[in-house]
Amino acid sequence: MTKQPGRVPAAESDQPAVDAATPSGGPAPAPGAAVLALLALGWLAAMLWSTREAITSAAAGITAISLSAFALPGVISAALVAGAATALAGGNLLTRRYGDRSTLRFVGAIGAGMVVGLAAALAINLTYFDTSTTNVIAGTAAAAAIIGGAIAGARTAPAVGAVVTAALGALIFVVAFSRARDPLFDLFGAGDSQQSLVDAAKWVSRTESLIAGLLAGLLAFGYLTWARRRALRRDPQTPALRWPAYLLAGAGPGLLLLLAEVIIRIGGRSLLDLASALSEADAVAQTSLGTSRVDNGIWMLFVGALTALIAFGRTLGPARTDDDPAVTEDPGAAPPAAGAGEDEADTTAHDAADVDPARADPAR
């Protein structure tokens, strides 16, 4: 059999041909997971330290119990985010070393969350006063970190990384926003009456939730865009994330806040009941704060999801197909038939031969 030049038979090749553009098929890692883990662990340490300072600086007994109940949501949300961020970093390491194994990744994520939870519980028991509230804070924080690690065991790591980034940014913003609450109270008409204070507090809380939701949605969209560019540099054939991933990433911080509220009301029930039993004012305060946290989570969920979805929609262009012409043509003109160029060349040659008799008859 005749061999064509420039080709090697398949039987003679040493190795099978591999297309360099073929996608690996494995899940894309969460970029910057190690940095996220360090930031989240630092935020958890800051929350634990500030809670300890508030409790130890207060008088022992009633005031310490009340302050512990007020500080519990901040510690639980920080532990939830820290567990998820650390599990993401551990999941990237496991995937890089052992490949795409969903079971191994999920077990490793739970293990990372357990390490963070045990470290937080140990730090609380060693540095806080040995009271009835200490064990409640330690146990609830450990449970939150483990649950956060389990969330990070999902296969779509970039979406979880976007949720962690947006949630961490929203938590930091909420703490920084506390400096602007007093001017906003005056702006929203807080006066000497109790009703005016309640109305002003409601509008301040809604403003905080609205801005935090916008920030969370933009952070989630920015992270997923960055992750997409890194994935394309690694593998040009990596499929793009569709709109549900952006929707979930934008709504993720609000979902985490609502999940933290569930953990607080289950794991920290004894502490909340103890603080509510101190006085009627404390009972009203705990009920009001719980309602405010739920409203804040719902606002962040919808505003963050809508912001991320709108930002993703603005990146979409009009649908194009492979049949779109590169230049503008007459839409009524018929497409050229196959071999039309060759027929035109032959016709031109024959016409030229008819015009020039010398070329038509070589004997002349």
mmCIF file of C-alpha atoms in Angstrom:
data_model
loop_
_atom_site.group_PDB
_atom_site.id
_atom_site.type_symbol
_atom_site.label_atom_id
_atom_site.label_comp_id
_atom_site.label_asym_id
_atom_site.label_seq_id
_atom_site.Cartn_x
_atom_site.Cartn_y
_atom_site.Cartn_z
ATOM 1 C CA MET A 1 0.000 0.000 0.000
ATOM 2 C CA THR A 2 1.337 3.409 -0.917
ATOM 3 C CA LYS A 3 2.068 5.664 2.045
ATOM 4 C CA GLN A 4 1.180 9.310 1.768
ATOM 5 C CA PRO A 5 4.104 11.651 2.435
ATOM 6 C CA GLY A 6 4.105 13.432 5.774
ATOM 7 C CA ARG A 7 1.923 10.842 7.527
ATOM 8 C CA VAL A 8 2.883 8.121 9.986
ATOM 9 C CA PRO A 9 0.725 4.989 10.173
ATOM 10 C CA ALA A 10 -1.057 4.414 13.480
ATOM 11 C CA ALA A 11 0.599 1.022 13.883
ATOM 12 C CA GLU A 12 4.080 2.563 13.766
ATOM 13 C CA SER A 13 3.496 5.305 16.374
ATOM 14 C CA ASP A 14 5.113 4.768 19.754
ATOM 15 C CA GLN A 15 2.442 6.585 21.770
ATOM 16 C CA PRO A 16 -1.238 7.283 21.102
ATOM 17 C CA ALA A 17 -2.012 10.701 19.787
ATOM 18 C CA VAL A 18 -3.219 13.090 22.468
ATOM 19 C CA ASP A 19 -5.032 16.302 21.684
ATOM 20 C CA ALA A 20 -3.544 19.090 23.752
ATOM 21 C CA ALA A 21 -6.859 20.904 23.798
ATOM 22 C CA THR A 22 -8.768 17.992 25.266
ATOM 23 C CA PRO A 23 -10.181 18.986 28.688
ATOM 24 C CA SER A 24 -9.049 17.015 31.676
ATOM 25 C CA GLY A 25 -12.615 16.522 32.899
ATOM 26 C CA GLY A 26 -11.736 17.086 36.555
ATOM 27 C CA PRO A 27 -13.366 19.739 38.696
ATOM 28 C CA ALA A 28 -11.796 23.163 38.641
ATOM 29 C CA PRO A 29 -10.113 24.130 41.924
ATOM 30 C CA ALA A 30 -11.043 27.184 43.957
ATOM 31 C CA PRO A 31 -8.347 29.796 43.232
ATOM 32 C CA GLY A 32 -6.826 31.600 46.186
ATOM 33 C CA ALA A 33 -8.234 29.093 48.676
ATOM 34 C CA ALA A 34 -5.131 29.248 50.874
ATOM 35 C CA VAL A 35 -5.375 33.040 51.154
ATOM 36 C CA LEU A 36 -9.087 32.752 51.892
ATOM 37 C CA ALA A 37 -8.361 30.241 54.646
ATOM 38 C CA LEU A 38 -5.791 32.534 56.275
ATOM 39 C CA LEU A 39 -8.154 35.517 56.139
ATOM 40 C CA ALA A 40 -11.091 33.528 57.499
ATOM 41 C CA LEU A 41 -9.024 32.043 60.325
ATOM 42 C CA GLY A 42 -7.743 35.510 61.164
ATOM 43 C CA TRP A 43 -11.308 36.814 61.266
ATOM 44 C CA LEU A 44 -12.357 33.955 63.547
ATOM 45 C CA ALA A 45 -9.433 34.706 65.866
ATOM 46 C CA ALA A 46 -10.437 38.382 65.926
ATOM 47 C CA MET A 47 -14.025 37.502 66.817
ATOM 48 C CA LEU A 48 -12.898 35.165 69.595
ATOM 49 C CA TRP A 49 -10.539 37.779 70.990
ATOM 50 C CA SER A 50 -13.118 40.596 70.910
ATOM 51 C CA THR A 51 -15.711 38.352 72.581
ATOM 52 C CA ARG A 52 -13.245 37.397 75.307
ATOM 53 C CA GLU A 53 -12.329 41.035 75.914
ATOM 54 C CA ALA A 54 -15.983 42.036 76.161
ATOM 55 C CA ILE A 55 -16.809 39.239 78.597
ATOM 56 C CA THR A 56 -13.758 39.628 80.831
ATOM 57 C CA SER A 57 -14.085 43.406 81.007
ATOM 58 C CA ALA A 58 -17.682 43.146 82.206
ATOM 59 C CA ALA A 59 -18.732 42.367 85.736
ATOM 60 C CA ALA A 60 -19.114 38.668 86.449
ATOM 61 C CA GLY A 61 -22.605 37.237 86.428
ATOM 62 C CA ILE A 62 -25.536 38.882 84.702
ATOM 63 C CA THR A 63 -23.580 41.229 82.428
ATOM 64 C CA ALA A 64 -21.233 38.472 81.252
ATOM 65 C CA ILE A 65 -24.176 36.237 80.309
ATOM 66 C CA SER A 66 -25.857 39.020 78.364
ATOM 67 C CA LEU A 67 -22.683 39.938 76.501
ATOM 68 C CA SER A 68 -22.019 36.283 75.680
ATOM 69 C CA ALA A 69 -25.449 35.999 74.093
ATOM 70 C CA PHE A 70 -24.863 39.188 72.096
ATOM 71 C CA ALA A 71 -21.434 38.001 70.875
ATOM 72 C CA LEU A 72 -22.490 34.459 69.976
ATOM 73 C CA PRO A 73 -23.767 35.223 66.419
ATOM 74 C CA GLY A 74 -20.483 36.833 65.403
ATOM 75 C CA VAL A 75 -18.448 33.864 66.625
ATOM 76 C CA ILE A 76 -20.742 31.307 64.948
ATOM 77 C CA SER A 77 -20.771 33.041 61.546
ATOM 78 C CA ALA A 78 -16.969 33.443 61.662
ATOM 79 C CA ALA A 79 -16.514 29.755 62.553
ATOM 80 C CA LEU A 80 -18.839 28.722 59.715
ATOM 81 C CA VAL A 81 -16.870 30.712 57.136
ATOM 82 C CA ALA A 82 -13.481 29.649 58.562
ATOM 83 C CA GLY A 83 -14.425 25.971 58.389
ATOM 84 C CA ALA A 84 -15.533 26.304 54.769
ATOM 85 C CA ALA A 85 -12.443 28.260 53.702
ATOM 86 C CA THR A 86 -10.029 25.843 55.367
ATOM 87 C CA ALA A 87 -11.828 22.876 53.828
ATOM 88 C CA LEU A 88 -11.540 24.496 50.385
ATOM 89 C CA ALA A 89 -7.776 24.837 50.782
ATOM 90 C CA GLY A 90 -7.511 21.215 51.935
ATOM 91 C CA GLY A 91 -9.709 20.056 49.057
ATOM 92 C CA ASN A 92 -7.411 21.732 46.530
ATOM 93 C CA LEU A 93 -4.428 19.895 48.009
ATOM 94 C CA LEU A 94 -6.210 16.535 47.931
ATOM 95 C CA THR A 95 -7.376 17.033 44.344
ATOM 96 C CA ARG A 96 -3.889 18.018 43.223
ATOM 97 C CA ARG A 97 -2.351 14.962 44.877
ATOM 98 C CA TYR A 98 -4.954 12.216 44.436
ATOM 99 C CA GLY A 99 -7.089 13.461 41.561
ATOM 100 C CA ASP A 100 -10.850 13.812 41.362
ATOM 101 C CA ARG A 101 -12.255 11.637 44.135
ATOM 102 C CA SER A 102 -15.528 12.987 45.459
ATOM 103 C CA THR A 103 -15.628 10.779 48.556
ATOM 104 C CA LEU A 104 -12.066 11.610 49.542
ATOM 105 C CA ARG A 105 -12.711 15.297 48.982
ATOM 106 C CA PHE A 106 -15.837 15.280 51.137
ATOM 107 C CA VAL A 107 -14.154 13.359 53.966
ATOM 108 C CA GLY A 108 -11.169 15.688 53.831
ATOM 109 C CA ALA A 109 -13.464 18.732 53.946
ATOM 110 C CA ILE A 110 -15.222 17.452 57.065
ATOM 111 C CA GLY A 111 -11.845 16.663 58.616
ATOM 112 C CA ALA A 112 -10.607 20.189 57.954
ATOM 113 C CA GLY A 113 -13.773 21.617 59.507
ATOM 114 C CA MET A 114 -13.273 19.421 62.562
ATOM 115 C CA VAL A 115 -9.708 20.667 62.975
ATOM 116 C CA VAL A 116 -10.884 24.292 62.867
ATOM 117 C CA GLY A 117 -13.775 23.564 65.242
ATOM 118 C CA LEU A 118 -11.606 21.749 67.762
ATOM 119 C CA ALA A 119 -8.988 24.517 67.638
ATOM 120 C CA ALA A 120 -11.668 27.173 68.235
ATOM 121 C CA ALA A 121 -13.236 25.192 71.089
ATOM 122 C CA LEU A 122 -9.830 24.637 72.690
ATOM 123 C CA ALA A 123 -8.992 28.340 72.413
ATOM 124 C CA ILE A 124 -12.309 29.284 74.025
ATOM 125 C CA ASN A 125 -11.917 26.835 76.901
ATOM 126 C CA LEU A 126 -8.329 27.902 77.588
ATOM 127 C CA THR A 127 -8.782 31.675 77.372
ATOM 128 C CA TYR A 128 -12.365 32.302 78.537
ATOM 129 C CA PHE A 129 -13.559 32.140 82.104
ATOM 130 C CA ASP A 130 -14.810 28.708 83.115
ATOM 131 C CA THR A 131 -18.520 29.472 83.240
ATOM 132 C CA SER A 132 -21.661 27.784 82.007
ATOM 133 C CA THR A 133 -21.624 29.946 78.880
ATOM 134 C CA THR A 134 -18.084 29.007 77.857
ATOM 135 C CA ASN A 135 -18.927 25.428 76.938
ATOM 136 C CA VAL A 136 -21.985 26.577 74.982
ATOM 137 C CA ILE A 137 -19.922 28.990 72.870
ATOM 138 C CA ALA A 138 -17.167 26.408 72.353
ATOM 139 C CA GLY A 139 -19.482 23.575 71.349
ATOM 140 C CA THR A 140 -21.594 25.710 69.024
ATOM 141 C CA ALA A 141 -18.522 27.185 67.336
ATOM 142 C CA ALA A 142 -17.087 23.711 66.769
ATOM 143 C CA ALA A 143 -20.361 22.513 65.229
ATOM 144 C CA ALA A 144 -20.491 25.552 62.941
ATOM 145 C CA ALA A 145 -16.937 24.933 61.691
ATOM 146 C CA ILE A 146 -17.712 21.282 60.912
ATOM 147 C CA ILE A 147 -20.862 22.244 59.007
ATOM 148 C CA GLY A 148 -18.887 24.837 57.054
ATOM 149 C CA GLY A 149 -16.338 22.184 56.131
ATOM 150 C CA ALA A 150 -19.098 19.872 54.902
ATOM 151 C CA ILE A 151 -20.444 22.664 52.670
ATOM 152 C CA ALA A 152 -16.995 23.100 51.123
ATOM 153 C CA GLY A 153 -16.989 19.426 50.112
ATOM 154 C CA ALA A 154 -19.223 20.236 47.138
ATOM 155 C CA ARG A 155 -17.879 19.406 43.676
ATOM 156 C CA THR A 156 -18.213 22.956 42.321
ATOM 157 C CA ALA A 157 -15.305 24.430 44.281
ATOM 158 C CA PRO A 158 -15.216 27.851 42.502
ATOM 159 C CA ALA A 159 -18.836 28.533 43.462
ATOM 160 C CA VAL A 160 -18.105 27.650 47.101
ATOM 161 C CA GLY A 161 -15.028 29.876 46.987
ATOM 162 C CA ALA A 162 -17.178 32.730 45.707
ATOM 163 C CA VAL A 163 -19.643 32.188 48.566
ATOM 164 C CA VAL A 164 -16.832 32.198 51.139
ATOM 165 C CA THR A 165 -15.270 35.334 49.647
ATOM 166 C CA ALA A 166 -18.571 37.201 49.543
ATOM 167 C CA ALA A 167 -19.575 36.076 53.051
ATOM 168 C CA LEU A 168 -16.223 37.117 54.531
ATOM 169 C CA GLY A 169 -16.447 40.502 52.842
ATOM 170 C CA ALA A 170 -20.008 40.992 54.086
ATOM 171 C CA LEU A 171 -19.076 40.100 57.677
ATOM 172 C CA ILE A 172 -16.190 42.555 57.687
ATOM 173 C CA PHE A 173 -18.445 45.230 56.206
ATOM 174 C CA VAL A 174 -21.103 44.727 58.882
ATOM 175 C CA VAL A 175 -18.543 45.295 61.635
ATOM 176 C CA ALA A 176 -17.142 48.367 59.858
ATOM 177 C CA PHE A 177 -20.676 49.679 59.285
ATOM 178 C CA SER A 178 -21.232 49.931 63.030
ATOM 179 C CA ARG A 179 -19.286 53.213 63.018
ATOM 180 C CA ALA A 180 -21.894 54.778 60.725
ATOM 181 C CA ARG A 181 -24.970 53.680 62.671
ATOM 182 C CA ASP A 182 -25.193 56.698 64.982
ATOM 183 C CA PRO A 183 -25.250 59.256 62.116
ATOM 184 C CA LEU A 184 -27.795 57.105 60.292
ATOM 185 C CA PHE A 185 -30.014 56.990 63.373
ATOM 186 C CA ASP A 186 -30.144 60.773 63.327
ATOM 187 C CA LEU A 187 -30.715 60.768 59.573
ATOM 188 C CA PHE A 188 -33.698 58.438 59.860
ATOM 189 C CA GLY A 189 -35.361 60.575 62.545
ATOM 190 C CA ALA A 190 -34.485 58.863 65.815
ATOM 191 C CA GLY A 191 -35.837 60.991 68.636
ATOM 192 C CA ASP A 192 -36.694 60.661 72.298
ATOM 193 C CA SER A 193 -39.724 58.430 71.775
ATOM 194 C CA GLN A 194 -39.466 54.654 71.750
ATOM 195 C CA GLN A 195 -41.351 54.349 68.459
ATOM 196 C CA SER A 196 -38.988 56.699 66.649
ATOM 197 C CA LEU A 197 -36.001 54.692 67.870
ATOM 198 C CA VAL A 198 -37.571 51.437 66.678
ATOM 199 C CA ASP A 199 -38.391 52.883 63.252
ATOM 200 C CA ALA A 200 -34.918 54.348 62.859
ATOM 201 C CA ALA A 201 -33.301 51.059 63.883
ATOM 202 C CA LYS A 202 -35.404 49.248 61.282
ATOM 203 C CA TRP A 203 -34.268 51.561 58.486
ATOM 204 C CA VAL A 204 -30.635 51.403 59.596
ATOM 205 C CA SER A 205 -30.797 47.602 59.542
ATOM 206 C CA ARG A 206 -32.343 47.603 56.060
ATOM 207 C CA THR A 207 -29.699 49.999 54.766
ATOM 208 C CA GLU A 208 -26.967 47.806 56.179
ATOM 209 C CA SER A 209 -28.486 44.674 54.638
ATOM 210 C CA LEU A 210 -28.944 46.344 51.252
ATOM 211 C CA ILE A 211 -25.346 47.543 51.027
ATOM 212 C CA ALA A 212 -24.008 44.237 52.356
ATOM 213 C CA GLY A 213 -26.064 42.331 49.759
ATOM 214 C CA LEU A 214 -24.759 44.528 46.942
ATOM 215 C CA LEU A 215 -21.207 44.014 48.143
ATOM 216 C CA ALA A 216 -21.704 40.248 48.469
ATOM 217 C CA GLY A 217 -23.131 39.952 44.949
ATOM 218 C CA LEU A 218 -20.285 41.942 43.402
ATOM 219 C CA LEU A 219 -17.646 39.965 45.301
ATOM 220 C CA ALA A 220 -19.207 36.664 44.245
ATOM 221 C CA PHE A 221 -19.340 37.733 40.597
ATOM 222 C CA GLY A 222 -15.768 39.043 40.691
ATOM 223 C CA TYR A 223 -14.449 35.832 42.211
ATOM 224 C CA LEU A 224 -16.200 33.621 39.653
ATOM 225 C CA THR A 225 -14.912 35.811 36.806
ATOM 226 C CA TRP A 226 -11.374 35.500 38.148
ATOM 227 C CA ALA A 227 -11.776 31.743 38.574
ATOM 228 C CA ARG A 228 -13.042 31.461 35.000
ATOM 229 C CA ARG A 229 -9.984 33.246 33.593
ATOM 230 C CA ARG A 230 -7.609 31.049 35.562
ATOM 231 C CA ALA A 231 -9.433 27.909 34.410
ATOM 232 C CA LEU A 232 -9.176 29.010 30.766
ATOM 233 C CA ARG A 233 -5.431 29.562 31.118
ATOM 234 C CA ARG A 234 -5.122 26.049 32.521
ATOM 235 C CA ASP A 235 -7.439 24.408 30.000
ATOM 236 C CA PRO A 236 -8.939 26.407 27.093
ATOM 237 C CA GLN A 237 -11.722 23.827 26.723
ATOM 238 C CA THR A 238 -13.027 24.272 30.291
ATOM 239 C CA PRO A 239 -16.817 24.738 30.117
ATOM 240 C CA ALA A 240 -18.140 28.022 31.413
ATOM 241 C CA LEU A 241 -20.289 28.165 34.534
ATOM 242 C CA ARG A 242 -23.917 28.859 33.762
ATOM 243 C CA TRP A 243 -26.175 31.392 35.440
ATOM 244 C CA PRO A 244 -27.330 29.125 38.333
ATOM 245 C CA ALA A 245 -23.756 29.121 39.669
ATOM 246 C CA TYR A 246 -23.723 32.928 39.776
ATOM 247 C CA LEU A 247 -27.172 32.973 41.343
ATOM 248 C CA LEU A 248 -26.105 30.550 44.072
ATOM 249 C CA ALA A 249 -22.834 32.391 44.692
ATOM 250 C CA GLY A 250 -24.629 35.705 45.143
ATOM 251 C CA ALA A 251 -27.254 34.185 47.436
ATOM 252 C CA GLY A 252 -24.664 32.151 49.365
ATOM 253 C CA PRO A 253 -23.748 34.745 52.023
ATOM 254 C CA GLY A 254 -27.397 35.201 52.934
ATOM 255 C CA LEU A 255 -27.878 31.445 53.086
ATOM 256 C CA LEU A 256 -24.847 31.152 55.375
ATOM 257 C CA LEU A 257 -26.277 33.799 57.710
ATOM 258 C CA LEU A 258 -29.593 31.962 57.867
ATOM 259 C CA LEU A 259 -27.754 28.689 58.484
ATOM 260 C CA ALA A 260 -25.765 30.363 61.264
ATOM 261 C CA GLU A 261 -29.035 31.504 62.819
ATOM 262 C CA VAL A 262 -30.296 27.918 62.804
ATOM 263 C CA ILE A 263 -27.082 26.762 64.499
ATOM 264 C CA ILE A 264 -27.389 29.529 67.082
ATOM 265 C CA ARG A 265 -30.986 28.676 67.941
ATOM 266 C CA ILE A 266 -30.212 24.974 68.264
ATOM 267 C CA GLY A 267 -26.732 24.868 69.769
ATOM 268 C CA GLY A 268 -26.938 28.113 71.718
ATOM 269 C CA ARG A 269 -30.513 27.731 72.920
ATOM 270 C CA SER A 270 -29.518 27.391 76.567
ATOM 271 C CA LEU A 271 -27.443 30.584 76.452
ATOM 272 C CA LEU A 272 -30.177 32.570 74.707
ATOM 273 C CA ASP A 273 -32.789 31.354 77.193
ATOM 274 C CA LEU A 274 -30.519 32.232 80.087
ATOM 275 C CA ALA A 275 -29.972 35.739 78.732
ATOM 276 C CA SER A 276 -33.704 36.229 78.042
ATOM 277 C CA ALA A 277 -34.558 35.192 81.588
ATOM 278 C CA LEU A 278 -32.478 37.993 83.131
ATOM 279 C CA SER A 279 -35.155 40.629 82.671
ATOM 280 C CA GLU A 280 -38.042 41.617 80.471
ATOM 281 C CA ALA A 281 -35.829 44.094 78.603
ATOM 282 C CA ASP A 282 -33.297 41.367 77.868
ATOM 283 C CA ALA A 283 -36.029 39.072 76.587
ATOM 284 C CA VAL A 284 -37.290 41.798 74.227
ATOM 285 C CA ALA A 285 -33.729 42.542 73.097
ATOM 286 C CA GLN A 286 -32.947 38.912 72.310
ATOM 287 C CA THR A 287 -36.196 38.505 70.373
ATOM 288 C CA SER A 288 -35.581 41.714 68.443
ATOM 289 C CA LEU A 289 -32.001 40.768 67.622
ATOM 290 C CA GLY A 290 -33.031 37.312 66.421
ATOM 291 C CA THR A 291 -35.677 38.794 64.132
ATOM 292 C CA SER A 292 -33.203 41.357 62.843
ATOM 293 C CA ARG A 293 -30.644 38.657 62.021
ATOM 294 C CA VAL A 294 -33.218 36.651 60.058
ATOM 295 C CA ASP A 295 -34.324 39.751 58.129
ATOM 296 C CA ASN A 296 -30.703 40.620 57.436
ATOM 297 C CA GLY A 297 -30.036 37.147 56.024
ATOM 298 C CA ILE A 298 -33.123 37.256 53.795
ATOM 299 C CA TRP A 299 -32.241 40.707 52.448
ATOM 300 C CA MET A 300 -28.674 39.646 51.722
ATOM 301 C CA LEU A 301 -29.895 36.469 50.033
ATOM 302 C CA PHE A 302 -32.146 38.211 47.515
ATOM 303 C CA VAL A 303 -30.065 41.354 46.955
ATOM 304 C CA GLY A 304 -26.839 39.367 46.566
ATOM 305 C CA ALA A 305 -28.396 36.873 44.168
ATOM 306 C CA LEU A 306 -29.964 39.618 42.056
ATOM 307 C CA THR A 307 -26.741 41.639 41.957
ATOM 308 C CA ALA A 308 -24.610 38.681 40.861
ATOM 309 C CA LEU A 309 -27.167 37.632 38.251
ATOM 310 C CA ILE A 310 -27.408 41.137 36.761
ATOM 311 C CA ALA A 311 -23.619 41.449 36.670
ATOM 312 C CA PHE A 312 -23.385 38.097 34.891
ATOM 313 C CA GLY A 313 -26.115 39.072 32.432
ATOM 314 C CA ARG A 314 -24.250 42.232 31.409
ATOM 315 C CA THR A 315 -21.321 40.085 30.254
ATOM 316 C CA LEU A 316 -23.464 38.128 27.799
ATOM 317 C CA GLY A 317 -23.456 39.203 24.158
ATOM 318 C CA PRO A 318 -25.811 38.391 21.312
ATOM 319 C CA ALA A 319 -25.876 34.754 20.262
ATOM 320 C CA ARG A 320 -23.589 34.020 17.300
ATOM 321 C CA THR A 321 -23.321 30.913 15.160
ATOM 322 C CA ASP A 322 -20.615 29.505 12.928
ATOM 323 C CA ASP A 323 -22.687 30.331 9.837
ATOM 324 C CA ASP A 324 -22.629 34.089 10.484
ATOM 325 C CA PRO A 325 -20.793 35.772 7.540
ATOM 326 C CA ALA A 326 -17.670 37.743 8.303
ATOM 327 C CA VAL A 327 -18.712 40.536 5.880
ATOM 328 C CA THR A 328 -22.075 41.970 4.951
ATOM 329 C CA GLU A 329 -23.611 40.291 1.925
ATOM 330 C CA ASP A 330 -26.809 40.641 -0.028
ATOM 331 C CA PRO A 331 -29.392 38.552 1.841
ATOM 332 C CA GLY A 332 -31.262 37.876 -1.405
ATOM 333 C CA ALA A 333 -28.238 36.551 -3.270
ATOM 334 C CA ALA A 334 -28.048 32.805 -3.727
ATOM 335 C CA PRO A 335 -25.077 31.080 -2.129
ATOM 336 C CA PRO A 336 -22.368 29.933 -4.521
ATOM 337 C CA ALA A 337 -22.606 26.317 -5.524
ATOM 338 C CA ALA A 338 -19.881 23.825 -4.800
ATOM 339 C CA GLY A 339 -17.093 24.111 -7.375
ATOM 340 C CA ALA A 340 -18.373 27.447 -8.648
ATOM 341 C CA GLY A 341 -14.914 28.994 -8.405
ATOM 342 C CA GLU A 342 -13.402 26.246 -10.526
ATOM 343 C CA ASP A 343 -16.125 26.564 -13.193
ATOM 344 C CA GLU A 344 -15.576 30.318 -13.380
ATOM 345 C CA ALA A 345 -11.848 29.783 -13.848
ATOM 346 C CA ASP A 346 -12.469 27.336 -16.718
ATOM 347 C CA THR A 347 -14.988 29.670 -18.376
ATOM 348 C CA THR A 348 -12.543 32.564 -18.171
ATOM 349 C CA ALA A 349 -9.832 30.444 -19.771
ATOM 350 C CA HIS A 350 -12.116 29.413 -22.664
ATOM 351 C CA ASP A 351 -13.241 33.016 -23.220
ATOM 352 C CA ALA A 352 -9.641 34.147 -23.326
ATOM 353 C CA ALA A 353 -8.870 31.426 -25.860
ATOM 354 C CA ASP A 354 -11.748 32.534 -28.114
ATOM 355 C CA VAL A 355 -10.609 36.141 -28.014
ATOM 356 C CA ASP A 356 -6.990 35.337 -28.887
ATOM 357 C CA PRO A 357 -6.923 33.003 -31.915
ATOM 358 C CA ALA A 358 -3.167 32.614 -31.622
ATOM 359 C CA ARG A 359 -3.576 31.089 -28.224
ATOM 360 C CA ALA A 360 -6.512 28.973 -29.391
ATOM 361 C CA ASP A 361 -4.591 27.413 -32.334
ATOM 362 C CA PRO A 362 -0.874 26.895 -31.675
ATOM 363 C CA ALA A 363 -0.182 26.235 -35.410
ATOM 364 C CA ARG A 364 -0.977 29.809 -36.380
#
